[in-house]
PDB file of C-alpha atoms in Angstrom:
ATOM      1  CA  MET A   1      74.817 -49.972-187.513  1.00 47.00           C
ATOM      2  CA  LEU A   2      77.101 -51.264-184.914  1.00 51.00           C
ATOM      3  CA  THR A   3      79.554 -48.409-185.285  1.00 67.00           C
ATOM      4  CA  ALA A   4      76.709 -45.922-184.943  1.00 75.00           C
ATOM      5  CA  LEU A   5      75.464 -47.366-181.637  1.00 81.00           C
ATOM      6  CA  PRO A   6      78.055 -45.594-179.471  1.00 81.00           C
ATOM      7  CA  PHE A   7      76.917 -42.224-180.893  1.00 81.00           C
ATOM      8  CA  LEU A   8      73.327 -43.083-180.537  1.00 85.00           C
ATOM      9  CA  ALA A   9      74.000 -43.940-176.975  1.00 85.00           C
ATOM     10  CA  LEU A  10      75.722 -40.729-176.034  1.00 82.00           C
ATOM     11  CA  MET A  11      72.980 -38.776-177.984  1.00 85.00           C
ATOM     12  CA  THR A  12      70.337 -40.599-175.827  1.00 90.00           C
ATOM     13  CA  ASN A  13      72.370 -39.634-172.741  1.00 86.00           C
ATOM     14  CA  ALA A  14      72.268 -35.933-173.792  1.00 85.00           C
ATOM     15  CA  LEU A  15      68.666 -36.171-174.773  1.00 90.00           C
ATOM     16  CA  ILE A  16      67.735 -37.555-171.237  1.00 92.00           C
ATOM     17  CA  TRP A  17      69.706 -34.899-169.514  1.00 87.00           C
ATOM     18  CA  GLY A  18      68.573 -31.967-171.748  1.00 86.00           C
ATOM     19  CA  THR A  19      64.947 -32.755-171.164  1.00 92.00           C
ATOM     20  CA  ILE A  20      64.932 -34.251-167.514  1.00 91.00           C
ATOM     21  CA  TRP A  21      63.663 -30.864-166.430  1.00 91.00           C
ATOM     22  CA  TRP A  22      60.259 -31.614-167.696  1.00 93.00           C
ATOM     23  CA  PRO A  23      59.489 -34.590-165.588  1.00 92.00           C
ATOM     24  CA  PHE A  24      60.893 -32.989-162.620  1.00 92.00           C
ATOM     25  CA  ARG A  25      58.535 -29.978-163.230  1.00 91.00           C
ATOM     26  CA  GLN A  26      55.535 -32.559-163.376  1.00 91.00           C
ATOM     27  CA  LEU A  27      56.708 -33.857-160.086  1.00 91.00           C
ATOM     28  CA  GLN A  28      56.710 -30.453-158.612  1.00 90.00           C
ATOM     29  CA  ALA A  29      53.222 -29.835-159.915  1.00 89.00           C
ATOM     30  CA  LEU A  30      52.108 -33.015-158.130  1.00 89.00           C
ATOM     31  CA  GLY A  31      53.547 -31.543-154.889  1.00 88.00           C
ATOM     32  CA  VAL A  32      57.034 -33.175-154.909  1.00 91.00           C
ATOM     33  CA  HIS A  33      59.908 -30.599-154.593  1.00 91.00           C
ATOM     34  CA  PRO A  34      62.635 -31.272-157.102  1.00 91.00           C
ATOM     35  CA  VAL A  35      65.036 -31.821-154.179  1.00 93.00           C
ATOM     36  CA  LEU A  36      62.817 -34.390-152.465  1.00 93.00           C
ATOM     37  CA  GLY A  37      62.128 -35.901-155.992  1.00 93.00           C
ATOM     38  CA  THR A  38      65.857 -36.335-156.496  1.00 94.00           C
ATOM     39  CA  ALA A  39      66.240 -38.079-153.110  1.00 94.00           C
ATOM     40  CA  LEU A  40      63.542 -40.513-153.973  1.00 94.00           C
ATOM     41  CA  VAL A  41      65.006 -41.228-157.365  1.00 95.00           C
ATOM     42  CA  TYR A  42      68.486 -41.900-156.010  1.00 95.00           C
ATOM     43  CA  LEU A  43      67.026 -44.103-153.189  1.00 95.00           C
ATOM     44  CA  ILE A  44      65.623 -46.227-156.010  1.00 95.00           C
ATOM     45  CA  LEU A  45      68.899 -46.249-157.970  1.00 95.00           C
ATOM     46  CA  PHE A  46      71.091 -46.920-154.986  1.00 95.00           C
ATOM     47  CA  CYS A  47      68.952 -49.852-153.763  1.00 95.00           C
ATOM     48  CA  GLY A  48      68.566 -51.230-157.239  1.00 94.00           C
ATOM     49  CA  LEU A  49      72.393 -51.221-157.840  1.00 94.00           C
ATOM     50  CA  LEU A  50      73.083 -52.974-154.510  1.00 94.00           C
ATOM     51  CA  LEU A  51      70.708 -55.722-155.523  1.00 95.00           C
ATOM     52  CA  VAL A  52      72.212 -56.205-158.944  1.00 92.00           C
ATOM     53  CA  LYS A  53      75.705 -55.632-157.749  1.00 92.00           C
ATOM     54  CA  PRO A  54      76.036 -56.412-154.059  1.00 91.00           C
ATOM     55  CA  ALA A  55      79.886 -56.630-154.141  1.00 92.00           C
ATOM     56  CA  ALA A  56      80.120 -52.931-155.263  1.00 92.00           C
ATOM     57  CA  ALA A  57      79.637 -51.724-151.594  1.00 93.00           C
ATOM     58  CA  ALA A  58      82.631 -53.784-150.428  1.00 92.00           C
ATOM     59  CA  ILE A  59      84.769 -52.461-153.144  1.00 93.00           C
ATOM     60  CA  ALA A  60      83.709 -48.937-152.546  1.00 92.00           C
ATOM     61  CA  ARG A  61      84.766 -49.129-148.839  1.00 92.00           C
ATOM     62  CA  ARG A  62      88.325 -49.927-149.925  1.00 92.00           C
ATOM     63  CA  HIS A  63      88.571 -46.586-151.809  1.00 92.00           C
ATOM     64  CA  PRO A  64      87.897 -43.604-149.317  1.00 90.00           C
ATOM     65  CA  LEU A  65      88.297 -40.924-152.046  1.00 89.00           C
ATOM     66  CA  LEU A  66      84.829 -42.298-153.505  1.00 92.00           C
ATOM     67  CA  LEU A  67      83.262 -40.289-150.565  1.00 94.00           C
ATOM     68  CA  LEU A  68      84.520 -37.033-152.282  1.00 92.00           C
ATOM     69  CA  LEU A  69      83.030 -38.378-155.539  1.00 90.00           C
ATOM     70  CA  ALA A  70      79.827 -38.985-153.677  1.00 93.00           C
ATOM     71  CA  PHE A  71      79.884 -35.458-152.371  1.00 94.00           C
ATOM     72  CA  THR A  72      80.681 -33.850-155.654  1.00 91.00           C
ATOM     73  CA  SER A  73      78.346 -35.757-157.863  1.00 90.00           C
ATOM     74  CA  GLY A  74      75.441 -35.805-155.319  1.00 92.00           C
ATOM     75  CA  SER A  75      75.630 -32.006-154.948  1.00 93.00           C
ATOM     76  CA  THR A  76      75.741 -31.710-158.819  1.00 89.00           C
ATOM     77  CA  ASN A  77      72.566 -33.773-159.302  1.00 89.00           C
ATOM     78  CA  VAL A  78      70.616 -31.865-156.559  1.00 92.00           C
ATOM     79  CA  LEU A  79      71.639 -28.412-157.794  1.00 92.00           C
ATOM     80  CA  PHE A  80      71.077 -29.015-161.538  1.00 90.00           C
ATOM     81  CA  ASN A  81      67.594 -30.648-161.052  1.00 91.00           C
ATOM     82  CA  TRP A  82      66.525 -27.874-158.663  1.00 92.00           C
ATOM     83  CA  ALA A  83      67.890 -25.261-160.902  1.00 92.00           C
ATOM     84  CA  ALA A  84      66.373 -26.644-164.135  1.00 89.00           C
ATOM     85  CA  THR A  85      63.002 -27.215-162.468  1.00 90.00           C
ATOM     86  CA  THR A  86      62.649 -23.731-161.104  1.00 89.00           C
ATOM     87  CA  GLY A  87      64.619 -21.464-163.409  1.00 88.00           C
ATOM     88  CA  ASP A  88      64.929 -20.806-167.043  1.00 85.00           C
ATOM     89  CA  VAL A  89      65.996 -24.063-168.548  1.00 86.00           C
ATOM     90  CA  VAL A  90      68.304 -22.694-171.260  1.00 81.00           C
ATOM     91  CA  ARG A  91      70.019 -20.067-169.109  1.00 82.00           C
ATOM     92  CA  VAL A  92      70.463 -22.848-166.446  1.00 86.00           C
ATOM     93  CA  VAL A  93      72.117 -25.275-168.667  1.00 84.00           C
ATOM     94  CA  LEU A  94      74.420 -22.432-170.204  1.00 79.00           C
ATOM     95  CA  LEU A  95      75.629 -21.533-166.674  1.00 82.00           C
ATOM     96  CA  PHE A  96      76.063 -25.154-165.743  1.00 83.00           C
ATOM     97  CA  TYR A  97      78.296 -25.557-168.784  1.00 74.00           C
ATOM     98  CA  LEU A  98      80.872 -23.425-167.099  1.00 73.00           C
ATOM     99  CA  MET A  99      82.191 -26.790-166.026  1.00 68.00           C
ATOM    100  CA  PRO A 100      85.105 -26.731-168.514  1.00 64.00           C
ATOM    101  CA  ALA A 101      86.178 -23.518-167.214  1.00 70.00           C
ATOM    102  CA  TRP A 102      86.070 -24.717-163.569  1.00 75.00           C
ATOM    103  CA  SER A 103      87.806 -27.896-164.605  1.00 70.00           C
ATOM    104  CA  VAL A 104      90.957 -25.819-165.621  1.00 71.00           C
ATOM    105  CA  LEU A 105      91.215 -24.267-162.205  1.00 75.00           C
ATOM    106  CA  LEU A 106      90.447 -27.515-160.157  1.00 74.00           C
ATOM    107  CA  ALA A 107      92.923 -29.681-162.366  1.00 71.00           C
ATOM    108  CA  TRP A 108      95.599 -27.046-161.789  1.00 74.00           C
ATOM    109  CA  TYR A 109      95.006 -26.963-158.106  1.00 72.00           C
ATOM    110  CA  PHE A 110      94.432 -30.702-157.231  1.00 69.00           C
ATOM    111  CA  LEU A 111      96.194 -32.638-160.341  1.00 65.00           C
ATOM    112  CA  GLY A 112      99.020 -30.104-160.944  1.00 73.00           C
ATOM    113  CA  GLU A 113      98.039 -29.614-164.660  1.00 71.00           C
ATOM    114  CA  LYS A 114      99.140 -26.115-165.369  1.00 76.00           C
ATOM    115  CA  PRO A 115      96.852 -24.249-167.808  1.00 73.00           C
ATOM    116  CA  ASN A 116      98.184 -23.743-171.394  1.00 77.00           C
ATOM    117  CA  LYS A 117      97.096 -21.317-173.941  1.00 79.00           C
ATOM    118  CA  TYR A 118      93.868 -23.085-174.830  1.00 77.00           C
ATOM    119  CA  SER A 119      92.864 -23.557-171.122  1.00 76.00           C
ATOM    120  CA  ILE A 120      93.314 -19.808-170.594  1.00 81.00           C
ATOM    121  CA  LEU A 121      91.226 -19.038-173.862  1.00 81.00           C
ATOM    122  CA  ARG A 122      88.340 -21.306-172.654  1.00 74.00           C
ATOM    123  CA  LEU A 123      88.291 -19.541-169.286  1.00 76.00           C
ATOM    124  CA  VAL A 124      88.139 -16.175-170.928  1.00 81.00           C
ATOM    125  CA  LEU A 125      85.419 -17.426-173.473  1.00 80.00           C
ATOM    126  CA  ALA A 126      83.277 -19.070-170.728  1.00 76.00           C
ATOM    127  CA  PHE A 127      83.087 -16.426-168.261  1.00 77.00           C
ATOM    128  CA  SER A 128      82.737 -13.593-171.016  1.00 81.00           C
ATOM    129  CA  GLY A 129      79.680 -15.681-172.186  1.00 78.00           C
ATOM    130  CA  VAL A 130      78.246 -15.783-168.616  1.00 73.00           C
ATOM    131  CA  LEU A 131      78.647 -12.225-168.240  1.00 71.00           C
ATOM    132  CA  ILE A 132      76.740 -11.434-171.360  1.00 76.00           C
ATOM    133  CA  VAL A 133      73.954 -13.826-170.284  1.00 72.00           C
ATOM    134  CA  MET A 134      73.489 -12.606-166.855  1.00 68.00           C
ATOM    135  CA  ILE A 135      74.018  -8.742-167.271  1.00 65.00           C
ATOM    136  CA  PRO A 136      71.265  -7.132-169.066  1.00 60.00           C
ATOM    137  CA  ALA A 137      71.861  -4.589-171.876  1.00 59.00           C
ATOM    138  CA  GLY A 138      72.768  -1.146-170.518  1.00 56.00           C
ATOM    139  CA  ALA A 139      73.443  -2.366-167.121  1.00 53.00           C
ATOM    140  CA  THR A 140      76.547  -1.633-165.027  1.00 55.00           C
ATOM    141  CA  TRP A 141      79.040  -4.423-163.749  1.00 53.00           C
ATOM    142  CA  GLN A 142      77.520  -4.036-160.385  1.00 57.00           C
ATOM    143  CA  SER A 143      74.262  -5.487-161.733  1.00 54.00           C
ATOM    144  CA  LEU A 144      75.898  -8.981-161.732  1.00 53.00           C
ATOM    145  CA  THR A 145      74.846  -9.758-158.356  1.00 56.00           C
ATOM    146  CA  ALA A 146      71.512  -8.026-158.477  1.00 59.00           C
ATOM    147  CA  ASN A 147      70.492 -10.177-161.526  1.00 63.00           C
ATOM    148  CA  LEU A 148      71.780 -13.380-159.902  1.00 70.00           C
ATOM    149  CA  SER A 149      68.631 -15.388-159.148  1.00 81.00           C
ATOM    150  CA  LEU A 150      68.575 -18.701-157.022  1.00 87.00           C
ATOM    151  CA  PRO A 151      68.399 -21.078-160.062  1.00 89.00           C
ATOM    152  CA  ASP A 152      71.437 -19.129-161.595  1.00 86.00           C
ATOM    153  CA  ALA A 153      73.464 -19.601-158.519  1.00 88.00           C
ATOM    154  CA  LEU A 154      72.316 -23.218-158.162  1.00 91.00           C
ATOM    155  CA  ALA A 155      73.500 -23.825-161.894  1.00 90.00           C
ATOM    156  CA  ILE A 156      76.885 -22.250-161.321  1.00 87.00           C
ATOM    157  CA  VAL A 157      77.637 -23.966-158.134  1.00 90.00           C
ATOM    158  CA  GLY A 158      76.415 -27.327-159.855  1.00 89.00           C
ATOM    159  CA  GLY A 159      78.664 -26.670-162.820  1.00 84.00           C
ATOM    160  CA  PHE A 160      81.537 -26.324-160.309  1.00 85.00           C
ATOM    161  CA  THR A 161      80.729 -29.427-158.502  1.00 88.00           C
ATOM    162  CA  PHE A 162      80.424 -31.170-161.783  1.00 82.00           C
ATOM    163  CA  ALA A 163      83.913 -30.170-162.696  1.00 78.00           C
ATOM    164  CA  GLY A 164      84.967 -31.518-159.265  1.00 82.00           C
ATOM    165  CA  THR A 165      83.181 -34.701-160.030  1.00 81.00           C
ATOM    166  CA  ASN A 166      85.297 -34.996-163.389  1.00 75.00           C
ATOM    167  CA  VAL A 167      88.541 -34.392-161.501  1.00 77.00           C
ATOM    168  CA  VAL A 168      87.832 -37.020-158.820  1.00 82.00           C
ATOM    169  CA  LEU A 169      86.737 -39.494-161.490  1.00 77.00           C
ATOM    170  CA  ARG A 170      90.014 -39.022-163.441  1.00 73.00           C
ATOM    171  CA  SER A 171      91.909 -39.611-160.301  1.00 78.00           C
ATOM    172  CA  GLN A 172      89.867 -42.800-159.438  1.00 80.00           C
ATOM    173  CA  TYR A 173      89.879 -44.288-162.946  1.00 76.00           C
ATOM    174  CA  ARG A 174      91.341 -47.706-161.628  1.00 83.00           C
ATOM    175  CA  VAL A 175      88.307 -48.251-159.363  1.00 85.00           C
ATOM    176  CA  PRO A 176      85.676 -50.654-160.783  1.00 87.00           C
ATOM    177  CA  GLY A 177      82.819 -48.880-162.463  1.00 82.00           C
ATOM    178  CA  GLU A 178      80.052 -50.296-160.412  1.00 88.00           C
ATOM    179  CA  ALA A 179      81.763 -48.916-157.259  1.00 90.00           C
ATOM    180  CA  ARG A 180      82.078 -45.525-158.598  1.00 88.00           C
ATOM    181  CA  MET A 181      78.357 -45.616-159.777  1.00 89.00           C
ATOM    182  CA  LEU A 182      77.367 -46.824-156.321  1.00 93.00           C
ATOM    183  CA  ALA A 183      79.253 -43.802-154.756  1.00 92.00           C
ATOM    184  CA  MET A 184      77.438 -41.276-157.156  1.00 90.00           C
ATOM    185  CA  PHE A 185      73.991 -42.777-156.469  1.00 93.00           C
ATOM    186  CA  PHE A 186      74.810 -42.743-152.729  1.00 95.00           C
ATOM    187  CA  GLY A 187      75.891 -39.242-152.955  1.00 94.00           C
ATOM    188  CA  GLY A 188      72.645 -38.171-154.714  1.00 93.00           C
ATOM    189  CA  LEU A 189      70.613 -39.830-152.132  1.00 95.00           C
ATOM    190  CA  VAL A 190      72.576 -38.360-149.122  1.00 96.00           C
ATOM    191  CA  ALA A 191      72.809 -34.910-150.503  1.00 94.00           C
ATOM    192  CA  ALA A 192      69.122 -34.601-151.620  1.00 94.00           C
ATOM    193  CA  GLY A 193      67.924 -36.397-148.548  1.00 94.00           C
ATOM    194  CA  ALA A 194      69.715 -34.136-146.211  1.00 94.00           C
ATOM    195  CA  MET A 195      68.624 -30.992-148.100  1.00 93.00           C
ATOM    196  CA  SER A 196      64.965 -32.303-148.168  1.00 93.00           C
ATOM    197  CA  VAL A 197      64.808 -33.096-144.336  1.00 92.00           C
ATOM    198  CA  LEU A 198      66.387 -29.665-143.664  1.00 93.00           C
ATOM    199  CA  GLY A 199      64.171 -27.818-145.976  1.00 91.00           C
ATOM    200  CA  ILE A 200      61.017 -29.360-144.728  1.00 90.00           C
ATOM    201  CA  TYR A 201      62.005 -28.771-141.071  1.00 89.00           C
ATOM    202  CA  LEU A 202      62.483 -25.183-141.820  1.00 88.00           C
ATOM    203  CA  GLY A 203      59.393 -24.914-143.664  1.00 87.00           C
ATOM    204  CA  ARG A 204      61.173 -23.927-147.006  1.00 84.00           C
ATOM    205  CA  MET A 205      59.944 -27.045-148.808  1.00 87.00           C
ATOM    206  CA  PRO A 206      56.705 -28.854-148.804  1.00 87.00           C
ATOM    207  CA  ALA A 207      56.457 -32.285-147.128  1.00 84.00           C
ATOM    208  CA  ILE A 208      56.093 -35.467-149.225  1.00 83.00           C
ATOM    209  CA  PRO A 209      52.327 -35.495-150.386  1.00 81.00           C
ATOM    210  CA  ASP A 210      49.952 -38.331-149.742  1.00 77.00           C
ATOM    211  CA  ILE A 211      50.618 -41.361-151.736  1.00 73.00           C
ATOM    212  CA  ALA A 212      48.773 -41.480-155.061  1.00 72.00           C
ATOM    213  CA  TRP A 213      49.427 -43.162-158.338  1.00 73.00           C
ATOM    214  CA  GLY A 214      50.529 -40.134-160.101  1.00 80.00           C
ATOM    215  CA  TRP A 215      53.798 -38.998-158.397  1.00 89.00           C
ATOM    216  CA  PRO A 216      55.321 -42.361-157.360  1.00 89.00           C
ATOM    217  CA  LEU A 217      54.893 -43.502-161.006  1.00 91.00           C
ATOM    218  CA  MET A 218      56.679 -40.275-162.100  1.00 91.00           C
ATOM    219  CA  VAL A 219      59.549 -40.820-159.579  1.00 93.00           C
ATOM    220  CA  LEU A 220      59.972 -44.422-161.007  1.00 93.00           C
ATOM    221  CA  VAL A 221      59.968 -43.103-164.638  1.00 92.00           C
ATOM    222  CA  VAL A 222      62.758 -40.548-163.798  1.00 93.00           C
ATOM    223  CA  ALA A 223      64.828 -43.284-161.965  1.00 94.00           C
ATOM    224  CA  VAL A 224      64.544 -45.480-165.093  1.00 94.00           C
ATOM    225  CA  LEU A 225      65.522 -42.528-167.293  1.00 93.00           C
ATOM    226  CA  ILE A 226      68.536 -41.626-165.208  1.00 90.00           C
ATOM    227  CA  MET A 227      69.680 -45.376-164.946  1.00 89.00           C
ATOM    228  CA  LEU A 228      69.307 -45.422-168.906  1.00 91.00           C
ATOM    229  CA  SER A 229      71.446 -42.352-169.044  1.00 86.00           C
ATOM    230  CA  ASN A 230      74.074 -43.833-166.962  1.00 82.00           C
ATOM    231  CA  TRP A 231      74.087 -47.087-168.985  1.00 84.00           C
ATOM    232  CA  THR A 232      74.243 -45.178-172.282  1.00 85.00           C
ATOM    233  CA  LEU A 233      77.010 -42.846-171.010  1.00 78.00           C
ATOM    234  CA  GLN A 234      79.228 -45.883-170.190  1.00 72.00           C
ATOM    235  CA  TYR A 235      78.491 -47.738-173.349  1.00 79.00           C
ATOM    236  CA  GLY A 236      79.109 -44.669-175.536  1.00 77.00           C
ATOM    237  CA  ALA A 237      82.125 -43.228-173.715  1.00 69.00           C
ATOM    238  CA  SER A 238      83.906 -46.476-173.383  1.00 64.00           C
ATOM    239  CA  ARG A 239      83.724 -47.103-177.254  1.00 71.00           C
ATOM    240  CA  LEU A 240      84.520 -43.566-178.450  1.00 68.00           C
ATOM    241  CA  ALA A 241      87.420 -41.203-178.170  1.00 62.00           C
ATOM    242  CA  ALA A 242      87.120 -38.933-175.228  1.00 57.00           C
ATOM    243  CA  THR A 243      87.156 -35.917-177.522  1.00 55.00           C
ATOM    244  CA  THR A 244      84.534 -37.219-179.739  1.00 63.00           C
ATOM    245  CA  ALA A 245      82.346 -38.098-176.742  1.00 66.00           C
ATOM    246  CA  ALA A 246      82.716 -34.707-175.251  1.00 63.00           C
ATOM    247  CA  VAL A 247      81.656 -33.037-178.435  1.00 65.00           C
ATOM    248  CA  VAL A 248      78.589 -35.280-178.879  1.00 71.00           C
ATOM    249  CA  MET A 249      77.546 -34.511-175.208  1.00 72.00           C
ATOM    250  CA  LEU A 250      77.419 -30.895-176.135  1.00 71.00           C
ATOM    251  CA  SER A 251      74.043 -31.781-177.830  1.00 77.00           C
ATOM    252  CA  GLU A 252      72.600 -31.708-174.365  1.00 80.00           C
ATOM    253  CA  VAL A 253      72.304 -27.886-174.765  1.00 79.00           C
ATOM    254  CA  VAL A 254      70.494 -28.329-178.063  1.00 80.00           C
ATOM    255  CA  PHE A 255      68.044 -30.656-176.543  1.00 85.00           C
ATOM    256  CA  ALA A 256      67.483 -28.436-173.501  1.00 85.00           C
ATOM    257  CA  SER A 257      66.967 -25.346-175.634  1.00 83.00           C
ATOM    258  CA  ALA A 258      64.791 -27.071-178.270  1.00 85.00           C
ATOM    259  CA  SER A 259      62.642 -28.689-175.624  1.00 87.00           C
ATOM    260  CA  ASN A 260      62.176 -25.526-173.645  1.00 85.00           C
ATOM    261  CA  VAL A 261      61.120 -23.608-176.716  1.00 83.00           C
ATOM    262  CA  LEU A 262      58.690 -26.315-178.052  1.00 84.00           C
ATOM    263  CA  ILE A 263      57.188 -27.130-174.588  1.00 85.00           C
ATOM    264  CA  GLU A 264      57.015 -23.641-173.011  1.00 81.00           C
ATOM    265  CA  GLY A 265      57.448 -21.406-175.905  1.00 78.00           C
ATOM    266  CA  THR A 266      60.549 -19.685-174.624  1.00 74.00           C
ATOM    267  CA  VAL A 267      61.947 -16.961-176.853  1.00 74.00           C
ATOM    268  CA  LEU A 268      65.914 -17.129-177.096  1.00 74.00           C
ATOM    269  CA  SER A 269      67.232 -13.575-176.953  1.00 76.00           C
ATOM    270  CA  GLY A 270      70.219 -12.372-178.953  1.00 78.00           C
ATOM    271  CA  ARG A 271      72.205 -11.982-175.812  1.00 76.00           C
ATOM    272  CA  LEU A 272      71.269 -15.471-174.642  1.00 76.00           C
ATOM    273  CA  LEU A 273      72.382 -16.971-178.017  1.00 80.00           C
ATOM    274  CA  LEU A 274      75.847 -14.896-178.111  1.00 82.00           C
ATOM    275  CA  GLY A 275      76.557 -15.807-174.484  1.00 78.00           C
ATOM    276  CA  GLY A 276      75.757 -19.369-175.091  1.00 77.00           C
ATOM    277  CA  ALA A 277      77.929 -19.422-178.313  1.00 82.00           C
ATOM    278  CA  LEU A 278      80.912 -18.290-176.253  1.00 80.00           C
ATOM    279  CA  VAL A 279      80.186 -20.819-173.373  1.00 75.00           C
ATOM    280  CA  LEU A 280      79.892 -23.610-175.941  1.00 75.00           C
ATOM    281  CA  SER A 281      83.135 -22.582-177.725  1.00 81.00           C
ATOM    282  CA  ALA A 282      84.814 -23.005-174.544  1.00 74.00           C
ATOM    283  CA  SER A 283      83.359 -26.497-174.061  1.00 68.00           C
ATOM    284  CA  LEU A 284      84.234 -27.287-177.707  1.00 74.00           C
ATOM    285  CA  ILE A 285      87.845 -26.146-177.078  1.00 76.00           C
ATOM    286  CA  ALA A 286      88.073 -28.292-174.095  1.00 67.00           C
ATOM    287  CA  ALA A 287      86.757 -31.377-175.993  1.00 65.00           C
ATOM    288  CA  LEU A 288      89.242 -30.768-179.040  1.00 68.00           C
ATOM    289  CA  GLU A 289      92.216 -29.370-177.030  1.00 65.00           C
ATOM    290  CA  SER A 290      94.332 -32.649-177.503  1.00 62.00           C
ATOM    291  CA  ARG A 291      94.067 -32.249-181.291  1.00 66.00           C
ATOM    292  CA  LEU A 292      94.815 -28.649-181.596  1.00 62.00           C
ATOM    293  CA  PRO A 293      98.482 -27.554-182.418  1.00 62.00           C
TER     294      PRO A 293
END
C-alpha cells in the first residue's frame, strides 16, 4: 500500500486539474468570472501559506528569479482556468498540452539544451496534432486563424507559460519548496488580480457579486482542491522517477475528457481523437525520452 501512495497522489493531482473546470463553471454561474475566482483562490492560498510558513517570504526575497516563476506560473493558472471555464474542455486541455513542444524551444534558448531527434519528433507530433484539432475538415491552411477562438488562444499561451514555469523551476531547484510555492501563489494572485481589476474597469468582466453563502463557499472549496493538488504533486513527484511521474500526469487528459463527456455530454470527434493522440504521443515521448535509445 505504501508503494502505491505516490501513484495515488499523482493520480489525485491529475484528477483535480482534469476536473477543476467544473467548480470554476459553477462559480461563473454564480456571477464570479473565472479570472476573479482565480484571484480569490490564490489570495486564500498565499495568505494561508504565509501563516503556516512565515519564513518562506524571507527566503523568496533572496532569490530574484522567483519573480519570473511568479509571472509564468501565475499567467498559466489564469489562462488555463479562464480557457477551461469558457471553452471546450477537451480541446483546451489538448492545446494546453503543447507544453512539451514549447519546452524544447525554451530549454534550447534559455538553458542551452540543443534539441535531439526525439525533441524534434515531439515538436512535429505536437504541432501536427494541434493543426488537426483546430482546422476543420476541408478547410484551407488559412482557416487556422479564423477558427482560433479566445479559449483556444488562452490554452495555447497557457501551455507556453507552463513550459516556461517548468524551465524556471529546473533552474531554481535548489530553492526551498515553500519559497517556490509562495512565489507561484503570489503570481496567481497578482496576475489574476490585475486582470480582474482591468477587466472590471473596462467593463469586460462583471464586478464581484454581493456576498452570499454560495460563491464564497465554492471559492474556498476550489482553494482547498488546489492546495491538495500541490501537496499530492510534491508528495508523488518526490518519490517517483521523473519519467514515471510525467506519464502518470498525462491521465489529466483522460480525466478532463471523461468528466466533460459525463457531465456535459460532449461528443469526441474523430479529428479531436486523432489530434489528441498526436499531442499525447509528443508528451509521452517527452516523459520517456531518457529511456529511449
